[in-house]
Amino acid sequence: MKCKTIHKNLIFFLEGDLPEKEEKQIEAHISSCNECSAFAQDLKKTLGIIEKEKTTETNPFFYTRLKARLESQAEPAKVPFWKPVLVNIIQPVFFSILLIAGIYTGFKIATPVQVNTASVHYTSEEIFPYLNEMQSEPIEGFLME
Amino acid sequence: MTEAEIIEKLQNGSEQAFKELVDKYQKLVVNTCFGMLHDKDDAEDVAQDVFIEVFRSVQSFRADSKISTWLYRIAVNRSLNFIRDNKKRKWFQSLDDTVKSKNAIFEKFTSGDSDDADFNLENNQRANVLHEAINSLPENQKVAFSLNKYEDLSYKEISEVMDLSVSSIESLIHRAKKNLQKKLYTCYKKKCI
Ligand SMILES: [Zn+2]
């Protein structure tokens, strides 16, 4: 076997990918050729780095960090199945009832006052006090001073 | 918990199930990312992104595939994206990195006894050469090779992760090894270690 052929197949030899016959041939060549043996040693050392690099221990703070990241960039929380019912139906209905109740109470409270209006005479100043204030002190007056 | 139980609990938003998943698969994900990125910190950062994606997309997980296959896929895709993004940034950083690695080597030399430092230095250089050679592989070859070497996955398992036939994986890994050998031989000839 020529050195060139060896160089082409050395990685497969080291990885144990070759059929037995070829493996034996390369083995025989390497044991008698310094050049190929030196490269085989070198290649073996370099590829051996992979085994050394494999993660054996885990970072104990990995989950804590992960959780902090998840919380800091939290997307809108998952909508529970009952949420749309609450937002779209129950809430409007509740506020409508509140509104109607409010108007109803308003009328109830206002009614006795209405009875009195017939007997009491109000001047226009008494009914629209704020409007009249505006009349006597126009806004331009403030701006001018 | 079985895989199906973990997934079901995760889909119901159980934090306990998420913690269990992370504890169980942290090493697998970090190692897979490291096999592609060759940097411990980068690998952990990307691994975190992987689990965040898992947490957010668990609703769409289909129970007919294995959790590990799903995790490998996300880890591979995230790592490839990281490499692509990094390439753009790298150009500007190259000077900074050269300075940093020189400092690292210097520190290795000055700390500890010299035999140990020599050994570390040689291993560091070997690691750099190996990483450069792996990085120069075409994407598919790189993925297949690192899953096979760093995670000891069989060709069958890699074919499920990459969604390719077993024979395609065989050929990818064969070509990856050939390319690596070529690079490492050139380096050996130039005495770059
Ligand atoms: Zn020879």
PDB file of N, CA, C and O and ligand atoms in Angstrom, chain A residues 1-4 6-7 29-30 32-37, ligand 1:
ATOM      1  N   MET A   1       0.833  -1.210   0.000  1.00  0.00           N
ATOM      2  CA  MET A   1       0.000   0.000   0.000  1.00  0.00           C
ATOM      3  C   MET A   1       0.865   1.257   0.000  1.00  0.00           C
ATOM      4  O   MET A   1       1.861   1.334   0.717  1.00  0.00           O
ATOM      5  N   LYS A   2       0.443   2.240  -0.804  1.00  0.00           N
ATOM      6  CA  LYS A   2       1.230   3.471  -0.869  1.00  0.00           C
ATOM      7  C   LYS A   2       0.852   4.410   0.267  1.00  0.00           C
ATOM      8  O   LYS A   2      -0.274   4.372   0.754  1.00  0.00           O
ATOM      9  N   CYS A   3       1.779   5.298   0.635  1.00  0.00           N
ATOM     10  CA  CYS A   3       1.517   6.260   1.708  1.00  0.00           C
ATOM     11  C   CYS A   3       0.287   7.106   1.395  1.00  0.00           C
ATOM     12  O   CYS A   3      -0.497   7.418   2.292  1.00  0.00           O
ATOM     13  N   LYS A   4       0.140   7.480   0.112  1.00  0.00           N
ATOM     14  CA  LYS A   4      -0.968   8.345  -0.277  1.00  0.00           C
ATOM     15  C   LYS A   4      -2.310   7.674   0.016  1.00  0.00           C
ATOM     16  O   LYS A   4      -3.241   8.314   0.531  1.00  0.00           O
ATOM     17  N   ILE A   6      -2.822   5.450   2.216  1.00  0.00           N
ATOM     18  CA  ILE A   6      -2.959   5.411   3.674  1.00  0.00           C
ATOM     19  C   ILE A   6      -3.531   6.731   4.182  1.00  0.00           C
ATOM     20  O   ILE A   6      -4.500   6.755   4.949  1.00  0.00           O
ATOM     21  N   HIS A   7      -2.926   7.831   3.717  1.00  0.00           N
ATOM     22  CA  HIS A   7      -3.377   9.160   4.181  1.00  0.00           C
ATOM     23  C   HIS A   7      -4.852   9.379   3.914  1.00  0.00           C
ATOM     24  O   HIS A   7      -5.544  10.026   4.686  1.00  0.00           O
ATOM     25  N   HIS A  29       1.200  -1.332   7.342  1.00  0.00           N
ATOM     26  CA  HIS A  29       1.958  -0.232   6.753  1.00  0.00           C
ATOM     27  C   HIS A  29       2.446   0.736   7.838  1.00  0.00           C
ATOM     28  O   HIS A  29       3.614   1.113   7.859  1.00  0.00           O
ATOM     29  N   ILE A  30       1.551   1.102   8.717  1.00  0.00           N
ATOM     30  CA  ILE A  30       1.900   2.079   9.756  1.00  0.00           C
ATOM     31  C   ILE A  30       3.067   1.581  10.613  1.00  0.00           C
ATOM     32  O   ILE A  30       3.980   2.333  10.953  1.00  0.00           O
ATOM     33  N   SER A  32       5.489  -0.037   9.813  1.00  0.00           N
ATOM     34  CA  SER A  32       6.802  -0.020   9.148  1.00  0.00           C
ATOM     35  C   SER A  32       7.113   1.318   8.484  1.00  0.00           C
ATOM     36  O   SER A  32       8.166   1.473   7.872  1.00  0.00           O
ATOM     37  N   CYS A  33       6.192   2.286   8.561  1.00  0.00           N
ATOM     38  CA  CYS A  33       6.432   3.587   7.912  1.00  0.00           C
ATOM     39  C   CYS A  33       6.337   4.708   8.936  1.00  0.00           C
ATOM     40  O   CYS A  33       5.271   4.941   9.511  1.00  0.00           O
ATOM     41  N   ASN A  34       7.476   5.362   9.165  1.00  0.00           N
ATOM     42  CA  ASN A  34       7.513   6.427  10.181  1.00  0.00           C
ATOM     43  C   ASN A  34       6.599   7.592   9.858  1.00  0.00           C
ATOM     44  O   ASN A  34       5.913   8.125  10.726  1.00  0.00           O
ATOM     45  N   GLU A  35       6.638   7.994   8.594  1.00  0.00           N
ATOM     46  CA  GLU A  35       5.852   9.145   8.156  1.00  0.00           C
ATOM     47  C   GLU A  35       4.352   8.918   8.430  1.00  0.00           C
ATOM     48  O   GLU A  35       3.685   9.741   9.052  1.00  0.00           O
ATOM     49  N   CYS A  36       3.845   7.791   8.000  1.00  0.00           N
ATOM     50  CA  CYS A  36       2.419   7.503   8.191  1.00  0.00           C
ATOM     51  C   CYS A  36       2.092   7.302   9.659  1.00  0.00           C
ATOM     52  O   CYS A  36       1.023   7.707  10.132  1.00  0.00           O
ATOM     53  N   SER A  37       3.001   6.700  10.377  1.00  0.00           N
ATOM     54  CA  SER A  37       2.770   6.460  11.797  1.00  0.00           C
ATOM     55  C   SER A  37       2.691   7.780  12.553  1.00  0.00           C
ATOM     56  O   SER A  37       1.845   7.944  13.449  1.00  0.00           O
TER      57      SER A  37
HETATM   58 ZN    ZN C   1       3.598   5.479   4.692  1.00  0.00          ZN
END
